[in-house]
Short mmCIF file of C-alpha atoms in Angstrom, two decimals:
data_model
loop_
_atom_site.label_atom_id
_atom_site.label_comp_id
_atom_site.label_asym_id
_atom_site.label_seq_id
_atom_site.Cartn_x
_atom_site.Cartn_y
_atom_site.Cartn_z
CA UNK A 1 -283.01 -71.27 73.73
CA UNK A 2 -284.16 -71.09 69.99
CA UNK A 3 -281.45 -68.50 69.67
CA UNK A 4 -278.83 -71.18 70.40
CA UNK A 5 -279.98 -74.10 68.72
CA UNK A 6 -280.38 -71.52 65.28
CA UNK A 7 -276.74 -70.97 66.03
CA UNK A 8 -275.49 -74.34 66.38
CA UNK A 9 -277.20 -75.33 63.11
CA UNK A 10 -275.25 -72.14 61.62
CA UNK A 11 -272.49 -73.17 63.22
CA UNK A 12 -273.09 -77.13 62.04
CA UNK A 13 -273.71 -75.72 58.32
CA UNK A 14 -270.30 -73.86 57.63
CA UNK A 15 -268.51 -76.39 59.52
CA UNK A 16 -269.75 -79.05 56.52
CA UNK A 17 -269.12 -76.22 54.28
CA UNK A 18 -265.38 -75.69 54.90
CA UNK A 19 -264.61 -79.50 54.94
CA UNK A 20 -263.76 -81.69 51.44
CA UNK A 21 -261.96 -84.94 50.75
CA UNK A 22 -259.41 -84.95 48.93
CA UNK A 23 -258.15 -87.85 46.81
CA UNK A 24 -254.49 -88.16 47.24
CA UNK A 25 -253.98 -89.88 43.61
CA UNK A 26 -255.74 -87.81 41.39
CA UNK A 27 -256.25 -84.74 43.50
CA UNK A 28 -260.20 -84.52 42.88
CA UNK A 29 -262.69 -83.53 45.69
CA UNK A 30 -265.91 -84.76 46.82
CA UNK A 31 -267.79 -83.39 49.61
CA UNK A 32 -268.66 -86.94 51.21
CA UNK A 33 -266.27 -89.39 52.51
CA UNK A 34 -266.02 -93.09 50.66
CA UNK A 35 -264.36 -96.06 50.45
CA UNK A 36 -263.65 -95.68 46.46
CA UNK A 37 -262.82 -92.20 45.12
CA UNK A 38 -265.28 -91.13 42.30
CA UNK A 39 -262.99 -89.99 39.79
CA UNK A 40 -260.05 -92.16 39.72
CA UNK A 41 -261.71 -95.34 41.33
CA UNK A 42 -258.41 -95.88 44.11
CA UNK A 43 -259.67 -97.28 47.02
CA UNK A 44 -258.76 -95.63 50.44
CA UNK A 45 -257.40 -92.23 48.91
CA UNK A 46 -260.30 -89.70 50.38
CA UNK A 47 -258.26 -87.70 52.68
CA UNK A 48 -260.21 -84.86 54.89
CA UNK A 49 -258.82 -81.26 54.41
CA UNK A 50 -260.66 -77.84 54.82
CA UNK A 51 -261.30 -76.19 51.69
CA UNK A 52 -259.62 -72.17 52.32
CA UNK A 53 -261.44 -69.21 51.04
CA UNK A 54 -259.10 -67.22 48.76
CA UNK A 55 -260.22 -63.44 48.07
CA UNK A 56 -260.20 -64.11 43.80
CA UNK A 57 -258.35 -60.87 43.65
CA UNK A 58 -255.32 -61.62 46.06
CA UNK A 59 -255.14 -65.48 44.25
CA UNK A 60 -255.01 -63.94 40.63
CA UNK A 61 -252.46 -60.93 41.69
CA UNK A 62 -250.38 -63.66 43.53
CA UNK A 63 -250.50 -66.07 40.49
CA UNK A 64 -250.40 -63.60 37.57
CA UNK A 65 -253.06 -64.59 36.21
CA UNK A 66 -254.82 -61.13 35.47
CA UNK A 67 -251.51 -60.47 32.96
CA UNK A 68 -251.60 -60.07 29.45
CA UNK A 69 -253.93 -61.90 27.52
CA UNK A 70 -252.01 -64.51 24.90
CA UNK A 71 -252.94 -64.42 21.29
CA UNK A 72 -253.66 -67.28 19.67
CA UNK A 73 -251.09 -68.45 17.07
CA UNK A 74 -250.02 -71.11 14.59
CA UNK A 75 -248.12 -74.12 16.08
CA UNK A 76 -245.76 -73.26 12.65
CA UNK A 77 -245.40 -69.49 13.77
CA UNK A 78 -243.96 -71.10 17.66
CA UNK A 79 -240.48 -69.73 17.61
CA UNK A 80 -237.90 -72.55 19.81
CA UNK A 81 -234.67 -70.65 19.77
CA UNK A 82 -235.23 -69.29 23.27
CA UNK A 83 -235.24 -73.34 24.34
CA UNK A 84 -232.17 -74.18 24.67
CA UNK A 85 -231.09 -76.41 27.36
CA UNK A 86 -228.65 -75.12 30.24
CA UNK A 87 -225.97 -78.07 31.26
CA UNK A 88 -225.12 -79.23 35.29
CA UNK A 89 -222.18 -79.91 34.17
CA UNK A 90 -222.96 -83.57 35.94
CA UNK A 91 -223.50 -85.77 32.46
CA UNK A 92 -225.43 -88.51 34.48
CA UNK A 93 -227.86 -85.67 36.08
CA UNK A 94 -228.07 -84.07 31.95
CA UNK A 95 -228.71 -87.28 31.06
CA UNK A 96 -231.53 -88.32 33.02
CA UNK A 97 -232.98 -85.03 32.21
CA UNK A 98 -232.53 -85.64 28.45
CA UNK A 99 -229.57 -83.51 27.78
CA UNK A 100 -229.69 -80.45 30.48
CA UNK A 101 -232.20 -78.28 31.87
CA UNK A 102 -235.25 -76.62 29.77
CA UNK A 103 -235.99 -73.25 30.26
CA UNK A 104 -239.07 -72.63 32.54
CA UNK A 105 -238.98 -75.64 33.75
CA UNK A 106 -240.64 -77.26 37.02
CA UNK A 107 -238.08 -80.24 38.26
CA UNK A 108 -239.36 -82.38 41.18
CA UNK A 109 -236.91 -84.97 42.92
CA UNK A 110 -237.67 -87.47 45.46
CA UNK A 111 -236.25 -89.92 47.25
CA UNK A 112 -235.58 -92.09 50.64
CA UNK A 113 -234.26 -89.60 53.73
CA UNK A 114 -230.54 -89.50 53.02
CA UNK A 115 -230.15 -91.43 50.06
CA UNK A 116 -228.76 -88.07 48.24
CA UNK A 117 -231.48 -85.23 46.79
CA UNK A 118 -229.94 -82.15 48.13
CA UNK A 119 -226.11 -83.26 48.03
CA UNK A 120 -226.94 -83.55 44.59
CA UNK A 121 -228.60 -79.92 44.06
CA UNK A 122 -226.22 -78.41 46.39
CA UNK A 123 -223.01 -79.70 44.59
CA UNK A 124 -224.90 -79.15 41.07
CA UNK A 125 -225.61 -75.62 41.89
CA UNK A 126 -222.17 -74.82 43.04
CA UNK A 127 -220.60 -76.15 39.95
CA UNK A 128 -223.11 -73.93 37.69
CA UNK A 129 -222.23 -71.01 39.95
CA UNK A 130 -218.67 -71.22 39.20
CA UNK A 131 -219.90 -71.42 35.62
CA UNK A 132 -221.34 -68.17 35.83
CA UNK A 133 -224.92 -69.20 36.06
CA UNK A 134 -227.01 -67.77 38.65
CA UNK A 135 -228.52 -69.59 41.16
CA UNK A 136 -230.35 -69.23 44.62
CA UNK A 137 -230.99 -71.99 47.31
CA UNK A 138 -233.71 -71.69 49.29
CA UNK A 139 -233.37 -74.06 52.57
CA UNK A 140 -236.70 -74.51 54.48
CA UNK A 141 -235.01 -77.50 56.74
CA UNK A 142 -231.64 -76.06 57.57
CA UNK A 143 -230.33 -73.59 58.39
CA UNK A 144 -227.41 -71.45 57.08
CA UNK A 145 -224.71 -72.59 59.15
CA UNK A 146 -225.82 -75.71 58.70
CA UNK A 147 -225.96 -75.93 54.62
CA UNK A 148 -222.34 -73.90 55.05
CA UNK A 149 -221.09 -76.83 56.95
CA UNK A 150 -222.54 -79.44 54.12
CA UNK A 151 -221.14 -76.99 51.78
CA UNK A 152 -217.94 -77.52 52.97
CA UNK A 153 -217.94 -81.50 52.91
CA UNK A 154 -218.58 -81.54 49.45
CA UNK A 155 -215.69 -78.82 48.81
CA UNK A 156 -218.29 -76.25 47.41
CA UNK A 157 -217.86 -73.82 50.63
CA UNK A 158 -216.28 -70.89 48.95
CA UNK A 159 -219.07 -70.85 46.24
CA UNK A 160 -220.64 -67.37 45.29
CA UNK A 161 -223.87 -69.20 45.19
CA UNK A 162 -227.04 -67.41 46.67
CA UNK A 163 -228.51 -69.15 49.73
CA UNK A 164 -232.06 -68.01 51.56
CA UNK A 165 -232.95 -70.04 54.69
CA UNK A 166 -237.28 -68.84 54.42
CA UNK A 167 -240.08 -71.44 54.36
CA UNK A 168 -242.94 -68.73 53.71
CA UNK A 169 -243.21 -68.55 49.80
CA UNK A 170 -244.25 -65.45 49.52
CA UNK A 171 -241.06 -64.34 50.73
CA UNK A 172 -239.30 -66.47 48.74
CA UNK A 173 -240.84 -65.44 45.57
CA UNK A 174 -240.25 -61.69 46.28
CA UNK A 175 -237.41 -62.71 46.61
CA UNK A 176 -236.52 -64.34 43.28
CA UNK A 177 -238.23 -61.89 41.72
CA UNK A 178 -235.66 -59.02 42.93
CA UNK A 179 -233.05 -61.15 41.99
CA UNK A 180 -233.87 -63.09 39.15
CA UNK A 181 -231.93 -66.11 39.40
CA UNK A 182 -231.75 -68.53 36.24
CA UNK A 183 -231.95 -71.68 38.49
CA UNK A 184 -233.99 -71.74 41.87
CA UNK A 185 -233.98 -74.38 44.05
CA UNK A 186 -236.70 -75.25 47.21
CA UNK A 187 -235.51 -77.81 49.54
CA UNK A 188 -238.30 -79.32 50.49
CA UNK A 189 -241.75 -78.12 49.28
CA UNK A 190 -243.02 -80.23 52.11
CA UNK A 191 -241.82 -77.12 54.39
CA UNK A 192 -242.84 -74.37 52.08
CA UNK A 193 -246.12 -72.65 53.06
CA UNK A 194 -248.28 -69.80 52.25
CA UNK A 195 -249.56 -67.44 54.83
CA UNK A 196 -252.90 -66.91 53.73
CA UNK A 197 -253.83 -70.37 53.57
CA UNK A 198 -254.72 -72.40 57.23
CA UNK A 199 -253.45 -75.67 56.79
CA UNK A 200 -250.03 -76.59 58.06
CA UNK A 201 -247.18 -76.96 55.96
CA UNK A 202 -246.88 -80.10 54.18
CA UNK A 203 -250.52 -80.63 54.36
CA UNK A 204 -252.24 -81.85 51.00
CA UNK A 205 -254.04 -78.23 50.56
CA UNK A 206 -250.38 -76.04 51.46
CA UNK A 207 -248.67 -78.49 48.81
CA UNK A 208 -250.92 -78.15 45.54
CA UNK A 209 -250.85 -74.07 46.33
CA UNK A 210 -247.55 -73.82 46.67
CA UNK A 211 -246.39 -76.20 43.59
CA UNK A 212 -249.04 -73.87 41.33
CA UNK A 213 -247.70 -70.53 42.50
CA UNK A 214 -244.23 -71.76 41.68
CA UNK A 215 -245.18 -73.64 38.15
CA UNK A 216 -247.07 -70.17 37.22
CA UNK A 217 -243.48 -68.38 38.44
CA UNK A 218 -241.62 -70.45 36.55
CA UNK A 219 -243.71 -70.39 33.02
CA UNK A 220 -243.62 -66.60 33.54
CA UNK A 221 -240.40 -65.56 34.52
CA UNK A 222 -238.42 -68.72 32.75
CA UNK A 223 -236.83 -69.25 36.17
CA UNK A 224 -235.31 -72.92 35.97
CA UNK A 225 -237.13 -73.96 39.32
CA UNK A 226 -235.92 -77.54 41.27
CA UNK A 227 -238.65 -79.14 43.99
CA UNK A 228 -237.01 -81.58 46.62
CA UNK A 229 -239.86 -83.32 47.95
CA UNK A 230 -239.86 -85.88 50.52
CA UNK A 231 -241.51 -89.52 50.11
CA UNK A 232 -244.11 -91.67 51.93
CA UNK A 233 -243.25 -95.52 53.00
CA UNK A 234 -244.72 -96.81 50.12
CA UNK A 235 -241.65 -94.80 48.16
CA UNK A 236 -244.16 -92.13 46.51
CA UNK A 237 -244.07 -88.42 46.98
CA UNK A 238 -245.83 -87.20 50.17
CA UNK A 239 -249.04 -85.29 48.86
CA UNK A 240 -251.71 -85.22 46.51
CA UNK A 241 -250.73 -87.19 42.92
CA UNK A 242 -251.84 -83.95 41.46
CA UNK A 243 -247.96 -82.74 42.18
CA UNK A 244 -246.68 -85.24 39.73
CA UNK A 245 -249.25 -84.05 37.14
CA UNK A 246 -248.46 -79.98 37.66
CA UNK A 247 -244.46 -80.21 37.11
CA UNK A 248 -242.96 -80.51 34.28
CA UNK A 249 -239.92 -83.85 35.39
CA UNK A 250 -240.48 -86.27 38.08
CA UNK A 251 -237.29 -87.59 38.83
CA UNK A 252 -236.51 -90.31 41.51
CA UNK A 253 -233.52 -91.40 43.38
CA UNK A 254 -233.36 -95.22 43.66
CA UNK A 255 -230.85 -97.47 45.63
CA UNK A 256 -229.71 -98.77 49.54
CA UNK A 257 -228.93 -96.06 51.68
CA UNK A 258 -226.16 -98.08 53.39
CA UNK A 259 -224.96 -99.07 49.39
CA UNK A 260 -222.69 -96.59 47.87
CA UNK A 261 -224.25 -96.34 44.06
CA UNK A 262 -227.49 -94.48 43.67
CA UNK A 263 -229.66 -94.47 40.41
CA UNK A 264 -232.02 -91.99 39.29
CA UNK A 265 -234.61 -92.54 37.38
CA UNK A 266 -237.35 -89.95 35.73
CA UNK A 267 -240.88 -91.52 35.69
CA UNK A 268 -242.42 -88.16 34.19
CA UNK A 269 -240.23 -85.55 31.44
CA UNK A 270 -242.04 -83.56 29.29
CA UNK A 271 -238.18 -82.31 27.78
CA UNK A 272 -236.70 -85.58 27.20
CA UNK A 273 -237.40 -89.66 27.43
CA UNK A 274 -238.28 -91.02 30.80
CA UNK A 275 -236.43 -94.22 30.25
CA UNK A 276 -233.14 -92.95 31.10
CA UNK A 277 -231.17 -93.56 34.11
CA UNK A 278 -228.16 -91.55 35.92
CA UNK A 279 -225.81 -93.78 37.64
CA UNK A 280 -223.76 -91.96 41.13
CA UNK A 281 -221.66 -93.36 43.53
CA UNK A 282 -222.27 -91.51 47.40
CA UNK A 283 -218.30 -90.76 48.29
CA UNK A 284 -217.01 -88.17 51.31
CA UNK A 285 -217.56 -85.36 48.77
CA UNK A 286 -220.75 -85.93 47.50
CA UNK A 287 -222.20 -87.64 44.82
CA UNK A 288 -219.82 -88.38 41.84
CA UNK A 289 -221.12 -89.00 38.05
CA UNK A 290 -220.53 -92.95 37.44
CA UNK A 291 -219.42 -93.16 33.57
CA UNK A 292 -219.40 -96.99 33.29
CA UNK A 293 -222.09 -98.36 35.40
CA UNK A 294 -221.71 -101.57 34.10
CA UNK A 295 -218.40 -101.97 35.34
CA UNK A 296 -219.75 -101.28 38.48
CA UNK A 297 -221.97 -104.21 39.12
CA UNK A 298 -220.11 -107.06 37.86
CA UNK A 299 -217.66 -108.62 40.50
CA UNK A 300 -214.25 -108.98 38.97
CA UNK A 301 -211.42 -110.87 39.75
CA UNK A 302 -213.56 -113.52 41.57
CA UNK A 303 -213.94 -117.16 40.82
CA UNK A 304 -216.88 -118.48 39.18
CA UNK A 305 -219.75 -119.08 42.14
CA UNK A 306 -223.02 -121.55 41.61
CA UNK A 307 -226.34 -118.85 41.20
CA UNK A 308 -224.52 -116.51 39.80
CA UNK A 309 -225.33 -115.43 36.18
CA UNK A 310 -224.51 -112.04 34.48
CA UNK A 311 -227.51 -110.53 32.18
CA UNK A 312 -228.21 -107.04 30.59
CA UNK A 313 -231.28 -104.40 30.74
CA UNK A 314 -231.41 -101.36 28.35
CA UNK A 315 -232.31 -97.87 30.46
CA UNK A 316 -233.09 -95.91 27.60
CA UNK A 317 -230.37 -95.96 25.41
CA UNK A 318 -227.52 -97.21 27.34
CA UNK A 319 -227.17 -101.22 28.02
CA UNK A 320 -226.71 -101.88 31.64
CA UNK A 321 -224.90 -105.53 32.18
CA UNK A 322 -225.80 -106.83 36.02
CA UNK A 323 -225.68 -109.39 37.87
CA UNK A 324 -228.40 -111.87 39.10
CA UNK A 325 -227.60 -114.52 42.17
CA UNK A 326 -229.62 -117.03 43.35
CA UNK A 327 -230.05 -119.36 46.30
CA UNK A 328 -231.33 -122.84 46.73
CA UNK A 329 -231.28 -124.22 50.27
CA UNK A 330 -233.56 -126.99 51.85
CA UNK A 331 -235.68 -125.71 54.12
CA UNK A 332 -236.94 -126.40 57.65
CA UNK A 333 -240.21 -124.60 57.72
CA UNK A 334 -243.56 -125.86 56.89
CA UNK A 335 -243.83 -123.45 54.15
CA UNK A 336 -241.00 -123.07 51.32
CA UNK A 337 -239.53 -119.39 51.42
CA UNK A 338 -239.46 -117.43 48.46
CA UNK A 339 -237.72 -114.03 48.65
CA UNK A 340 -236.73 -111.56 46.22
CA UNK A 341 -234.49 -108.15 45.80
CA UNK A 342 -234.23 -106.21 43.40
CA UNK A 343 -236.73 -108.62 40.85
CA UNK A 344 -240.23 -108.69 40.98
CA UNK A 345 -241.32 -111.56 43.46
CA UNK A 346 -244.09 -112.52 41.21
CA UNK A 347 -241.95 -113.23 38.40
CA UNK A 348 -239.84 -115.54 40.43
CA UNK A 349 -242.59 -117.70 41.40
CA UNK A 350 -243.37 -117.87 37.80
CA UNK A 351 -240.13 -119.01 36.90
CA UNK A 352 -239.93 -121.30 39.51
CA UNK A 353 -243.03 -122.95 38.41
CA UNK A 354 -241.59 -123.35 34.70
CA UNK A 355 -238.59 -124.93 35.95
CA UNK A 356 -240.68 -127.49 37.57
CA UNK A 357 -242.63 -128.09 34.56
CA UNK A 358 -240.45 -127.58 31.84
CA UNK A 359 -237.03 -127.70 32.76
CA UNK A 360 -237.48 -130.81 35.17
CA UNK A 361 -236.22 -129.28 38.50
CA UNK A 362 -237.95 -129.98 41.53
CA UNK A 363 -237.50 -127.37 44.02
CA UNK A 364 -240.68 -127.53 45.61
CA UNK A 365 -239.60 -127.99 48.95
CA UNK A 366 -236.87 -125.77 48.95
CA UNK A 367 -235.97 -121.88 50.13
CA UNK A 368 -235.35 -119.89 47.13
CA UNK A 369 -233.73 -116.64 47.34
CA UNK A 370 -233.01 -114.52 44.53
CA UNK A 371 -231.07 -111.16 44.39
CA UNK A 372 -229.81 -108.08 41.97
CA UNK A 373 -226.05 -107.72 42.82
CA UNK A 374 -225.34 -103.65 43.83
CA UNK A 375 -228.65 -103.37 45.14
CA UNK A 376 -230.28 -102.35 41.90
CA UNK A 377 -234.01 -102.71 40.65
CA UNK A 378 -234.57 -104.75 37.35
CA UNK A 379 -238.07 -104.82 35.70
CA UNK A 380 -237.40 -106.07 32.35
CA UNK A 381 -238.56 -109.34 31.59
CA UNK A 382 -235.19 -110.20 29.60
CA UNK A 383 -233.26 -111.39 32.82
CA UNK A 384 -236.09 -114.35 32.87
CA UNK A 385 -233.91 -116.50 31.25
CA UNK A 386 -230.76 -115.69 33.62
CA UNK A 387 -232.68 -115.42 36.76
CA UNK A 388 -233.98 -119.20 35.74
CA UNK A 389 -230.28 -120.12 34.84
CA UNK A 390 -229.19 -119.15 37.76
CA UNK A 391 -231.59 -120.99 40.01
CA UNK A 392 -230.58 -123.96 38.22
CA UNK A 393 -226.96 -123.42 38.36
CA UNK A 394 -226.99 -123.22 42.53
CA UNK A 395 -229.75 -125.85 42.76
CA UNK A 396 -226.79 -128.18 40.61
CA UNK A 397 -224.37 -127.09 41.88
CA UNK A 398 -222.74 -126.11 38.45
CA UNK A 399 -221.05 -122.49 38.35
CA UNK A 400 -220.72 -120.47 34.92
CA UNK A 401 -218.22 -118.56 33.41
CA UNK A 402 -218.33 -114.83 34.49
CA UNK A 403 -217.69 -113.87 30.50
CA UNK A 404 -220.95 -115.62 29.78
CA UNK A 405 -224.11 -113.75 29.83
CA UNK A 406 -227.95 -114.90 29.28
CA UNK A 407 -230.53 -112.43 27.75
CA UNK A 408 -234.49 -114.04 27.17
CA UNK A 409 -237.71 -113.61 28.13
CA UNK A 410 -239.57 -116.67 29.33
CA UNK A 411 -243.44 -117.76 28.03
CA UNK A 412 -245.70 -119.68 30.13
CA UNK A 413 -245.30 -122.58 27.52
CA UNK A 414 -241.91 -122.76 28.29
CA UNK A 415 -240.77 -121.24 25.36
CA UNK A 416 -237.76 -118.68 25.35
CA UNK A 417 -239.13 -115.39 23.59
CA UNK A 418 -236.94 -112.70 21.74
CA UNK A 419 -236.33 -109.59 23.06
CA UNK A 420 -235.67 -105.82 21.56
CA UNK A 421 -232.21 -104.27 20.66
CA UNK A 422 -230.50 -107.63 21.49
CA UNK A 423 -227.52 -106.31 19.11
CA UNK A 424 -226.56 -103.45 21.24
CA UNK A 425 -227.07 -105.40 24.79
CA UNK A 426 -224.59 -108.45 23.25
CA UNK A 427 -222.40 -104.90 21.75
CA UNK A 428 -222.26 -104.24 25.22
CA UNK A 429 -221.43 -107.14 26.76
CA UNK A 430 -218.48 -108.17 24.13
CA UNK A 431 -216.70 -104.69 24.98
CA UNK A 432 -217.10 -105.78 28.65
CA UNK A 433 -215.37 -109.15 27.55
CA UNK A 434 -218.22 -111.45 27.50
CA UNK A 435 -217.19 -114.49 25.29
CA UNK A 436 -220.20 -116.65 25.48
CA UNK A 437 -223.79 -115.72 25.54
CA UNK A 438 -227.40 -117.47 25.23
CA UNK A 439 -229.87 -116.04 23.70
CA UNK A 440 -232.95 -117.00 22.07
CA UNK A 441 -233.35 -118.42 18.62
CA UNK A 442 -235.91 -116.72 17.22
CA UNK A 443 -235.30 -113.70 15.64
CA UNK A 444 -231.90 -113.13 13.44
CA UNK A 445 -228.42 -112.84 14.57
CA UNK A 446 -226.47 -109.66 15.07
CA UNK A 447 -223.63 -109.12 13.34
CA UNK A 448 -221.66 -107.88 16.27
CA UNK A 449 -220.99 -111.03 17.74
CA UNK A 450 -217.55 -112.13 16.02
CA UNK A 451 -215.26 -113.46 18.66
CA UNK A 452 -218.04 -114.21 21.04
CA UNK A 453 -219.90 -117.98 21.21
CA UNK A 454 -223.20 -117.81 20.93
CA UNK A 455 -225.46 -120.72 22.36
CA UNK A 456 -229.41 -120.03 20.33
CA UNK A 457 -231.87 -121.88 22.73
CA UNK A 458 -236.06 -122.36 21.67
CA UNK A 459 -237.10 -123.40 24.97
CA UNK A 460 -236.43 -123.63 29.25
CA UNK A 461 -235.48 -127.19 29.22
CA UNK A 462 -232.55 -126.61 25.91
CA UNK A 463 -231.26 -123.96 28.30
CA UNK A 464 -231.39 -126.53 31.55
CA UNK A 465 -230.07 -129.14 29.35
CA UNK A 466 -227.22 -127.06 28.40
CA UNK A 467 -226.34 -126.30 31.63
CA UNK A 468 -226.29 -129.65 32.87
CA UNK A 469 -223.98 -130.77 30.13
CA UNK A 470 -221.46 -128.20 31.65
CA UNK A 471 -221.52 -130.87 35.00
#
C-alpha cells in the first residue's frame, strides 16, 4: 500500500514537472496557470504545453551551436559586400521586401486560407529558377502531383525547380544541406515537425523549435529561407508571438478572398521599411504584379454618385488614391446602425459626432454605413475629412466630381489638421486627373498644384458649408 501511494506522488511530481504555460504573445513560461501573463501583462494568453527534455548534446549538434567560436570585431571592420539583395523578379513582392531578398534571411508570410501565399512562392520560385537561381520547395500539405497540377495553372509546370513533399525537418534540412539551394521554401511551418520532440505538429512547442532550427540554418548556411504560416480568426499567425520576434520579415497578405486585388503588407523587416505595400490582382494564372494600384480603385467612366468621395493614403513611399462611400438611410430599429469596412469603426463614430456638433448635420437617428471601395484597409487619419464629406454628401443628397479629392485629418474641436507629404499625395492625384482638391489651410501650399483648384478649409463646418453651396 505505501509502495503505491510513494508511486503516485512520483508519478504526481514529474507529471507537474513536464507541464508549463506558455504565453502565446510573448512566448514566456510560467509554471502556474493565470488569468494575466507575468511578463507581457496579455490577459488570457497562458496556454498549457509539456516542456520536452532535449539531450544538450543532440540540441547543440542539431542547431550548430558547438561551431566555431566568433571573434569579436569592430562594427567599422563589418565587411557588407556579401549583402546584396537577390530580385523575384515580381517588383511589387521586391518592393514590399525593400528592394529583393537579403542574404540569410528568415521570410514569414501569412494570410487568410486561399487568399494567395503559396501561388505567390510557387510562381516566384519558378520565375527565379528560370533565372538560374536555385531553389527547393518543400510541400508539407500537398503532395507532388498535386503542386504539379497547381504548377501547371499558373504555367510554371515545365520548371526545373526542386520540389520535396517531407514534413519531418530533419529530413528536410539534410536535405538542403546536400543540395544547397540559394532560396528554400516551407509551406506551412504549421506542418513541419521534429521527431524528437512529443508535441504534435503545429503545436506552440513543435513551432518555436522548428522556426529556431531553420533561423540558425539560415544565418549559417546564407540559405534565403521563406515560412508560409497559416493564421488564427483573429487574422494573426497561429503560434506563439515569439515566431514574429525570431524571423527576420513578417509579411502579410491582406484583401477579400472573393475580391480579385490582394495587398501585402510587412509589419516586421529588419532589410527594408515596413511601410510598404505590394499591390496583386488573383487572375487564372496566378497572382500578377499591379503597377498602378491607384488606377485600380477608382471607378471610371461612371457618373458622379452621392457618398462617394475619392481621398489618398501614402504606403511608404508610393501615394495610393481610393475611394471612400458612404450611406445614410433612416432606420427602423430601435438602435441606429453604424457599420464600417475597410475604416476603423471607432473613427466613424467620431466623425459622426463632429458632424453633429460642428458641421450641423443631424443624423442621429439614422443607419450609417461607410465603406473602402476594392475592399482595401485604410488606417490613416487623412481620409477623416473625405470619409466626413462623404457622409454629408449622401445624407444631402449632393454628389461630387470624381476629379475632386479631399485629404485632412479631423480634431475633436472641429478643426481640420494638416497632414505629412501632402505635395506628393496632390502630385499623385493631378497625374490621375484630379482637378479640384480640399485640403487644409494650415501649413503652405505645394507648388505642384498648377492646373488643379484648390479649396483651403480651417474647420468641419467650412468644408460642410462648401458642400452645401454645390446644392
Amino acid at each position: 500500500m505505501s509502495c503505491s501511494i510513494i508511486y503516485i506522488v512520483v508519478m504526481a511530481n514529474k507529471a507537474k514537472k513536464e507541464i508549463e504555460y506558455l504565453c502565446t504573445e510573448c512566448g514566456n513560461t510560467t509554471p502556474k496557470w493565470a488569468g494575466k501573463c507575468p511578463f507581457c501583462g496579455s490577459w488570457s494568453t497562458l496556454k498549457e504545453h509539456a516542456v520536452e527534455h532535449l539531450e544538450a548534446e543532440g540540441r547543440h549538434g542539431a542547431r550548430g551551436l558547438g561551431g566555431p567560436v566568433h571573434k569579436v570585431v569592430p562594427l567599422r571592420d563589418v565587411a557588407t559586400e556579401d549583402t546584396r539583395r537577390l530580385s523575384t523578379a515580381n517588383m511589387e513582392f521586391d518592393r514590399v521586401l525593400g528592394g529583393g531578398l537579403a542574404p540569410g534571411s528568415l521570410v514569414l508570410i501569412g494570410g487568410d486560407p486561399g487568399i494567395g501565399k503559396s501561388t505567390l512562392v510557387l510562381s516566384t520560385l519558378a520565375t527565379m529558377t528560370a533565372a538560374g537561381v536555385k531553389t527547393l520547395y518543400v510541400s508539407g500539405e500537398e503532395s507532388a502531383v498535386q503542386v504539379k497540377l497547381r504548377s501547371e495553372r499558373l504555367n510554371v509546370g515545365g520548371s526545373d525547380m526542386l520540389l520535396l513533399c517531407e514534413t519531418s525537418l530533419d529530413k528536410i534540412l539534410e536535405q538542403a544541406k546536400e543540395i544547397k539551394p540559394q532560396v528554400l521554401v516551407i509551406d506551412s511551418i504549421q506542418t513541419t515537425f521534429k521527431s524528437e520532440l512529443n508535441g504534435a505538429p503545429g503545436s506552440a512547442t513543435q513551432l518555436r523549435e522548428c522556426t529556431l532550427d531553420l533561423m540558425v540554418f539560415a544565418k549559417n548556411t546564407g540559405c534565403i529561407t521563406l515560412v508560409i504560416g497559416h493564421v488564427t480568426k483573429d487574422g494573426q499567425i497561429a503560434g506563439p508571438r515569439m515566431l514574429e520576434h525570431m524571423v527576420d520579415t513578417v509579411a502579410y497578405f491582406e484583401g477579400d478572398r472573393n475580391h480579385q486585388y490582394r495587398l501585402l503588407r510587412t509589419i516586421k523587416n529588419r532589410f527594408g521599411a515596413t511601410d510598404e505595400i505590394g499591390v496583386f490582382e488573383m487572375t487564372s494564372h496566378g497572382l500578377s504584379p499591379v503597377a498602378n494600384p491607384s488606377r485600380v480603385f477608382l471607378q471610371e467612366g461612371m457618373p458622379p454618385a452621392p457618398g462617394s468621395v475619392v481621398c489618398c493614403t501614402m504606403e511608404g513611399s508610393r501615394a495610393l488614391l481610393f475611394e471612400t462611400q458612404a450611406l445614410v438611410n433612416q432606420t427602423t430599429y430601435a438602435v441606429p446602425q453604424r457599420v464600417a469596412a475597410g475604416i476603423d469603426a471607432k473613427r466613424l463614430t467620431i466623425i459622426l459626432a463632429l458632424l453633429e456638433k460642428f458641421g450641423g448635420i443631424t443624423i442621429g437617428a439614422s443607419d450609417v454605413f461607410a465603406t473602402i471601395a476594392g475592399g482595401i484597409k485604410v488606417n490613416d487619419t487623412s481620409s477623416d475629412l473625405a470619409l466626413a464629406l462623404a457622409v454629408v454628401s449622401n445624407h444631402l443628397g449632393i454628389p461630387l466630381s470624381r476629379q475632386t479629392i479631399a485629404i485632412g485629418e479631423l480634431g475633436l474641436s472641429g478643426e481640420v489638421r494638416g497632414v505629412s507629404l501632402l505635395d506628393q499625395r496632390l502630385k499623385e492625384a493631378r497625374r490621375l486627373g484630379m482637378t479640384e482638391a480640399v485640403v487644409p489651410a494650415s501649413g503652405s501650399l505645394p507648388e505642384v498644384t498648377s492646373g488643379m483648384h484648390i479649396k483651403r478649409v480651417r474647420t468641419l463646418g467650412e468644408a460642410v458649408a462648401w458642400i452645401m453651396d454645390k446644392k
